[in-house]
Amino acid sequence: MPTPLTFESIAELRRQYPQLRDDYFDYLSAVGWGETEAGPNIYSGPIDPEEIYGPRDEHVGIFLLGDDFQGYCFGYNTETECYGEISDDGRWEPWGNDRGIRHYVVEPNENAK
């Protein structure tokens, strides 16, 4: 069950990551982090893709926000201002700008379409 973050924790994340979208912070505040009912996992805060995939030039400007427990990580690209996924082999797959975090957690099987 997801665990909502406190107001103080959200404020600190906003301070550290001002380039992330409001819907991400709103989700962490209202629903929280952890495994969602639809299956994906949302992290309690952004992580650098290097922690999982090692150093790669194509991951510059990307923060990982969750994963699907099957090798794909959900992230946000601050340079193109869109969500997307990094595949199990490390390839970034951007989504359209109309796709937000709720699309990932509510429709995990349709997220890249």
Short mmCIF file of N, CA and C in Angstrom, two decimals:
data_model
loop_
_atom_site.label_atom_id
_atom_site.label_comp_id
_atom_site.label_asym_id
_atom_site.label_seq_id
_atom_site.Cartn_x
_atom_site.Cartn_y
_atom_site.Cartn_z
N MET A 1 0.85 -1.18 0.00
CA MET A 1 0.00 0.00 0.00
C MET A 1 0.89 1.25 0.00
N PRO A 2 0.63 2.20 -0.87
CA PRO A 2 1.44 3.43 -0.91
C PRO A 2 1.38 4.21 0.40
N THR A 3 2.46 4.93 0.66
CA THR A 3 2.59 5.75 1.85
C THR A 3 2.74 7.21 1.45
N PRO A 4 1.76 8.08 1.74
CA PRO A 4 1.87 9.50 1.38
C PRO A 4 3.06 10.17 2.11
N LEU A 5 3.71 11.07 1.43
CA LEU A 5 4.78 11.84 2.04
C LEU A 5 4.21 13.02 2.81
N THR A 6 4.91 13.45 3.82
CA THR A 6 4.49 14.59 4.63
C THR A 6 4.67 15.88 3.84
N PHE A 7 4.00 16.92 4.30
CA PHE A 7 4.15 18.24 3.70
C PHE A 7 5.61 18.66 3.68
N GLU A 8 6.32 18.40 4.78
CA GLU A 8 7.73 18.78 4.89
C GLU A 8 8.59 18.01 3.88
N SER A 9 8.31 16.73 3.71
CA SER A 9 9.06 15.92 2.75
C SER A 9 8.82 16.39 1.32
N ILE A 10 7.58 16.72 1.01
CA ILE A 10 7.25 17.23 -0.32
C ILE A 10 7.96 18.56 -0.56
N ALA A 11 7.94 19.43 0.43
CA ALA A 11 8.61 20.74 0.30
C ALA A 11 10.10 20.55 0.04
N GLU A 12 10.71 19.61 0.72
CA GLU A 12 12.14 19.35 0.52
C GLU A 12 12.41 18.79 -0.88
N LEU A 13 11.58 17.86 -1.34
CA LEU A 13 11.74 17.34 -2.70
C LEU A 13 11.56 18.44 -3.74
N ARG A 14 10.58 19.31 -3.54
CA ARG A 14 10.38 20.43 -4.48
C ARG A 14 11.60 21.35 -4.51
N ARG A 15 12.21 21.54 -3.34
CA ARG A 15 13.41 22.38 -3.27
C ARG A 15 14.57 21.72 -4.01
N GLN A 16 14.74 20.42 -3.83
CA GLN A 16 15.85 19.69 -4.45
C GLN A 16 15.65 19.45 -5.95
N TYR A 17 14.39 19.30 -6.36
CA TYR A 17 14.08 18.94 -7.75
C TYR A 17 13.02 19.86 -8.34
N PRO A 18 13.31 21.15 -8.45
CA PRO A 18 12.29 22.09 -8.93
C PRO A 18 11.90 21.86 -10.39
N GLN A 19 12.69 21.12 -11.13
CA GLN A 19 12.40 20.87 -12.54
C GLN A 19 11.37 19.76 -12.76
N LEU A 20 10.99 19.04 -11.70
CA LEU A 20 9.98 17.99 -11.85
C LEU A 20 8.57 18.58 -11.86
N ARG A 21 7.65 17.89 -12.48
CA ARG A 21 6.28 18.40 -12.65
C ARG A 21 5.47 18.33 -11.36
N ASP A 22 4.51 19.24 -11.27
CA ASP A 22 3.63 19.29 -10.09
C ASP A 22 2.84 18.01 -9.89
N ASP A 23 2.44 17.34 -10.97
CA ASP A 23 1.64 16.13 -10.80
C ASP A 23 2.40 15.04 -10.05
N TYR A 24 3.72 15.03 -10.18
CA TYR A 24 4.55 14.07 -9.44
C TYR A 24 4.47 14.36 -7.93
N PHE A 25 4.68 15.62 -7.55
CA PHE A 25 4.63 15.99 -6.14
C PHE A 25 3.21 15.81 -5.58
N ASP A 26 2.22 16.17 -6.38
CA ASP A 26 0.82 16.00 -5.94
C ASP A 26 0.51 14.52 -5.69
N TYR A 27 1.02 13.66 -6.55
CA TYR A 27 0.79 12.23 -6.39
C TYR A 27 1.43 11.73 -5.10
N LEU A 28 2.69 12.10 -4.86
CA LEU A 28 3.38 11.67 -3.64
C LEU A 28 2.68 12.17 -2.38
N SER A 29 2.08 13.34 -2.47
CA SER A 29 1.38 13.91 -1.33
C SER A 29 0.03 13.23 -1.10
N ALA A 30 -0.72 13.00 -2.15
CA ALA A 30 -2.07 12.45 -2.02
C ALA A 30 -2.10 10.93 -1.91
N VAL A 31 -1.29 10.25 -2.72
CA VAL A 31 -1.31 8.79 -2.77
C VAL A 31 -0.09 8.21 -2.06
N GLY A 32 1.08 8.68 -2.46
CA GLY A 32 2.30 8.25 -1.81
C GLY A 32 3.21 7.40 -2.66
N TRP A 33 4.21 6.87 -2.00
CA TRP A 33 5.20 6.03 -2.66
C TRP A 33 5.00 4.57 -2.25
N GLY A 34 5.52 3.67 -3.07
CA GLY A 34 5.39 2.25 -2.82
C GLY A 34 4.65 1.58 -3.97
N GLU A 35 4.33 0.32 -3.80
CA GLU A 35 3.65 -0.44 -4.85
C GLU A 35 2.20 0.02 -4.97
N THR A 36 1.79 0.29 -6.20
CA THR A 36 0.43 0.77 -6.46
C THR A 36 -0.51 -0.42 -6.66
N GLU A 37 -1.81 -0.16 -6.62
CA GLU A 37 -2.80 -1.22 -6.83
C GLU A 37 -2.65 -1.86 -8.21
N ALA A 38 -2.26 -1.07 -9.21
CA ALA A 38 -2.12 -1.58 -10.57
C ALA A 38 -0.79 -2.30 -10.79
N GLY A 39 0.12 -2.23 -9.81
CA GLY A 39 1.36 -2.98 -9.91
C GLY A 39 2.66 -2.21 -9.88
N PRO A 40 2.77 -1.07 -10.58
CA PRO A 40 4.05 -0.36 -10.56
C PRO A 40 4.42 0.13 -9.16
N ASN A 41 5.69 0.37 -8.99
CA ASN A 41 6.24 0.89 -7.75
C ASN A 41 6.69 2.33 -7.98
N ILE A 42 6.32 3.22 -7.07
CA ILE A 42 6.78 4.61 -7.12
C ILE A 42 7.76 4.81 -5.98
N TYR A 43 8.92 5.38 -6.28
CA TYR A 43 9.95 5.61 -5.27
C TYR A 43 9.56 6.78 -4.37
N SER A 44 10.16 6.83 -3.19
CA SER A 44 9.89 7.92 -2.24
C SER A 44 10.58 9.21 -2.65
N GLY A 45 11.39 9.16 -3.67
CA GLY A 45 12.07 10.32 -4.22
C GLY A 45 12.84 9.92 -5.46
N PRO A 46 13.20 10.89 -6.30
CA PRO A 46 13.92 10.60 -7.54
C PRO A 46 15.29 9.98 -7.27
N ILE A 47 15.71 9.12 -8.20
CA ILE A 47 17.08 8.60 -8.14
C ILE A 47 17.74 8.78 -9.50
N ASP A 48 19.05 8.81 -9.49
CA ASP A 48 19.84 8.97 -10.70
C ASP A 48 19.89 7.63 -11.44
N PRO A 49 19.64 7.62 -12.76
CA PRO A 49 19.68 6.37 -13.52
C PRO A 49 21.02 5.64 -13.41
N GLU A 50 22.09 6.37 -13.11
CA GLU A 50 23.40 5.75 -12.98
C GLU A 50 23.43 4.68 -11.89
N GLU A 51 22.58 4.85 -10.87
CA GLU A 51 22.53 3.87 -9.79
C GLU A 51 22.09 2.49 -10.28
N ILE A 52 21.31 2.46 -11.35
CA ILE A 52 20.80 1.19 -11.88
C ILE A 52 21.52 0.79 -13.17
N TYR A 53 21.73 1.74 -14.07
CA TYR A 53 22.25 1.43 -15.40
C TYR A 53 23.72 1.77 -15.60
N GLY A 54 24.36 2.37 -14.61
CA GLY A 54 25.73 2.83 -14.78
C GLY A 54 25.76 4.12 -15.57
N PRO A 55 26.93 4.72 -15.74
CA PRO A 55 27.02 5.99 -16.47
C PRO A 55 26.71 5.82 -17.96
N ARG A 56 25.77 6.63 -18.43
CA ARG A 56 25.38 6.61 -19.84
C ARG A 56 25.01 8.03 -20.25
N ASP A 57 25.57 8.50 -21.36
CA ASP A 57 25.31 9.85 -21.83
C ASP A 57 23.84 10.11 -22.13
N GLU A 58 23.11 9.11 -22.61
CA GLU A 58 21.71 9.30 -22.99
C GLU A 58 20.78 9.47 -21.79
N HIS A 59 21.29 9.31 -20.58
CA HIS A 59 20.46 9.47 -19.39
C HIS A 59 20.64 10.82 -18.70
N VAL A 60 21.40 11.72 -19.31
CA VAL A 60 21.59 13.05 -18.73
C VAL A 60 20.25 13.77 -18.68
N GLY A 61 19.93 14.34 -17.52
CA GLY A 61 18.68 15.07 -17.36
C GLY A 61 17.49 14.21 -16.99
N ILE A 62 17.70 12.92 -16.79
CA ILE A 62 16.60 12.02 -16.45
C ILE A 62 16.69 11.64 -14.97
N PHE A 63 15.53 11.64 -14.32
CA PHE A 63 15.41 11.15 -12.95
C PHE A 63 14.47 9.96 -12.97
N LEU A 64 14.84 8.89 -12.26
CA LEU A 64 13.96 7.73 -12.15
C LEU A 64 13.01 7.95 -10.98
N LEU A 65 11.73 7.63 -11.20
CA LEU A 65 10.68 7.86 -10.21
C LEU A 65 10.00 6.58 -9.76
N GLY A 66 10.24 5.48 -10.45
CA GLY A 66 9.62 4.21 -10.08
C GLY A 66 10.03 3.11 -11.03
N ASP A 67 9.45 1.93 -10.84
CA ASP A 67 9.73 0.80 -11.72
C ASP A 67 8.55 -0.16 -11.73
N ASP A 68 8.64 -1.14 -12.63
CA ASP A 68 7.54 -2.09 -12.79
C ASP A 68 7.88 -3.48 -12.24
N PHE A 69 8.98 -3.59 -11.50
CA PHE A 69 9.44 -4.86 -10.93
C PHE A 69 9.82 -5.87 -12.01
N GLN A 70 9.94 -5.41 -13.27
CA GLN A 70 10.26 -6.32 -14.37
C GLN A 70 11.39 -5.78 -15.25
N GLY A 71 12.13 -4.81 -14.76
CA GLY A 71 13.27 -4.31 -15.50
C GLY A 71 13.10 -2.96 -16.17
N TYR A 72 11.89 -2.42 -16.17
CA TYR A 72 11.66 -1.09 -16.74
C TYR A 72 11.52 -0.08 -15.61
N CYS A 73 12.13 1.09 -15.81
CA CYS A 73 12.03 2.15 -14.81
C CYS A 73 11.27 3.33 -15.40
N PHE A 74 10.39 3.89 -14.61
CA PHE A 74 9.61 5.08 -14.96
C PHE A 74 10.44 6.30 -14.60
N GLY A 75 10.48 7.29 -15.47
CA GLY A 75 11.30 8.47 -15.20
C GLY A 75 10.75 9.73 -15.83
N TYR A 76 11.50 10.79 -15.57
CA TYR A 76 11.16 12.10 -16.12
C TYR A 76 12.42 12.70 -16.72
N ASN A 77 12.30 13.19 -17.96
CA ASN A 77 13.42 13.83 -18.64
C ASN A 77 13.24 15.34 -18.50
N THR A 78 14.13 15.96 -17.74
CA THR A 78 14.02 17.40 -17.48
C THR A 78 14.38 18.24 -18.71
N GLU A 79 15.11 17.67 -19.65
CA GLU A 79 15.49 18.42 -20.86
C GLU A 79 14.33 18.51 -21.85
N THR A 80 13.57 17.43 -21.99
CA THR A 80 12.45 17.42 -22.93
C THR A 80 11.12 17.61 -22.22
N GLU A 81 11.16 17.65 -20.89
CA GLU A 81 9.98 17.86 -20.04
C GLU A 81 8.88 16.85 -20.32
N CYS A 82 9.27 15.57 -20.34
CA CYS A 82 8.27 14.51 -20.52
C CYS A 82 8.63 13.29 -19.68
N TYR A 83 7.59 12.54 -19.34
CA TYR A 83 7.78 11.26 -18.68
C TYR A 83 8.11 10.21 -19.73
N GLY A 84 8.59 9.08 -19.25
CA GLY A 84 8.88 7.96 -20.13
C GLY A 84 9.43 6.81 -19.32
N GLU A 85 10.00 5.86 -20.02
CA GLU A 85 10.57 4.70 -19.37
C GLU A 85 11.97 4.43 -19.89
N ILE A 86 12.78 3.80 -19.04
CA ILE A 86 14.06 3.25 -19.46
C ILE A 86 13.88 1.74 -19.46
N SER A 87 14.15 1.13 -20.60
CA SER A 87 13.97 -0.32 -20.74
C SER A 87 15.02 -1.08 -19.94
N ASP A 88 14.85 -2.37 -19.87
CA ASP A 88 15.79 -3.19 -19.11
C ASP A 88 17.20 -3.15 -19.69
N ASP A 89 17.34 -2.77 -20.98
CA ASP A 89 18.66 -2.63 -21.57
C ASP A 89 19.16 -1.18 -21.55
N GLY A 90 18.43 -0.28 -20.88
CA GLY A 90 18.89 1.09 -20.69
C GLY A 90 18.46 2.10 -21.72
N ARG A 91 17.55 1.73 -22.61
CA ARG A 91 17.09 2.65 -23.67
C ARG A 91 15.95 3.52 -23.17
N TRP A 92 16.07 4.85 -23.31
CA TRP A 92 15.04 5.80 -22.91
C TRP A 92 13.93 5.80 -23.95
N GLU A 93 12.68 5.67 -23.49
CA GLU A 93 11.51 5.69 -24.36
C GLU A 93 10.58 6.78 -23.86
N PRO A 94 10.62 7.96 -24.51
CA PRO A 94 9.77 9.07 -24.05
C PRO A 94 8.30 8.84 -24.39
N TRP A 95 7.44 9.45 -23.59
CA TRP A 95 6.01 9.46 -23.84
C TRP A 95 5.63 10.83 -24.36
N GLY A 96 4.42 10.95 -24.83
CA GLY A 96 3.91 12.26 -25.23
C GLY A 96 3.75 13.15 -24.01
N ASN A 97 3.81 14.44 -24.21
CA ASN A 97 3.70 15.38 -23.09
C ASN A 97 2.35 15.35 -22.39
N ASP A 98 1.36 14.69 -23.01
CA ASP A 98 0.05 14.58 -22.38
C ASP A 98 0.00 13.46 -21.34
N ARG A 99 1.05 12.67 -21.22
CA ARG A 99 1.08 11.54 -20.29
C ARG A 99 1.73 11.99 -18.98
N GLY A 100 1.03 11.74 -17.88
CA GLY A 100 1.54 12.11 -16.56
C GLY A 100 1.75 10.89 -15.69
N ILE A 101 2.06 11.13 -14.44
CA ILE A 101 2.34 10.04 -13.51
C ILE A 101 1.13 9.14 -13.31
N ARG A 102 -0.06 9.71 -13.30
CA ARG A 102 -1.25 8.87 -13.09
C ARG A 102 -1.44 7.87 -14.23
N HIS A 103 -1.03 8.26 -15.43
CA HIS A 103 -1.09 7.33 -16.56
C HIS A 103 -0.23 6.11 -16.26
N TYR A 104 0.92 6.31 -15.66
CA TYR A 104 1.82 5.21 -15.34
C TYR A 104 1.27 4.31 -14.25
N VAL A 105 0.70 4.89 -13.23
CA VAL A 105 0.24 4.07 -12.10
C VAL A 105 -1.15 3.49 -12.30
N VAL A 106 -1.97 4.09 -13.15
CA VAL A 106 -3.33 3.61 -13.37
C VAL A 106 -3.40 2.65 -14.56
N GLU A 107 -2.61 2.93 -15.60
CA GLU A 107 -2.65 2.13 -16.83
C GLU A 107 -1.27 1.59 -17.16
N PRO A 108 -0.67 0.78 -16.29
CA PRO A 108 0.72 0.35 -16.53
C PRO A 108 0.93 -0.43 -17.81
N ASN A 109 -0.07 -1.13 -18.31
CA ASN A 109 0.10 -1.89 -19.54
C ASN A 109 -0.07 -1.05 -20.79
N GLU A 110 -0.52 0.18 -20.63
CA GLU A 110 -0.74 1.08 -21.77
C GLU A 110 0.21 2.27 -21.74
N ASN A 111 1.17 2.28 -20.84
CA ASN A 111 1.94 3.49 -20.57
C ASN A 111 2.78 4.01 -21.73
N ALA A 112 3.29 3.21 -22.59
CA ALA A 112 4.17 3.70 -23.65
C ALA A 112 3.43 3.96 -24.96
N LYS A 113 2.13 3.79 -24.97
CA LYS A 113 1.38 3.98 -26.22
C LYS A 113 0.98 5.42 -26.40
#
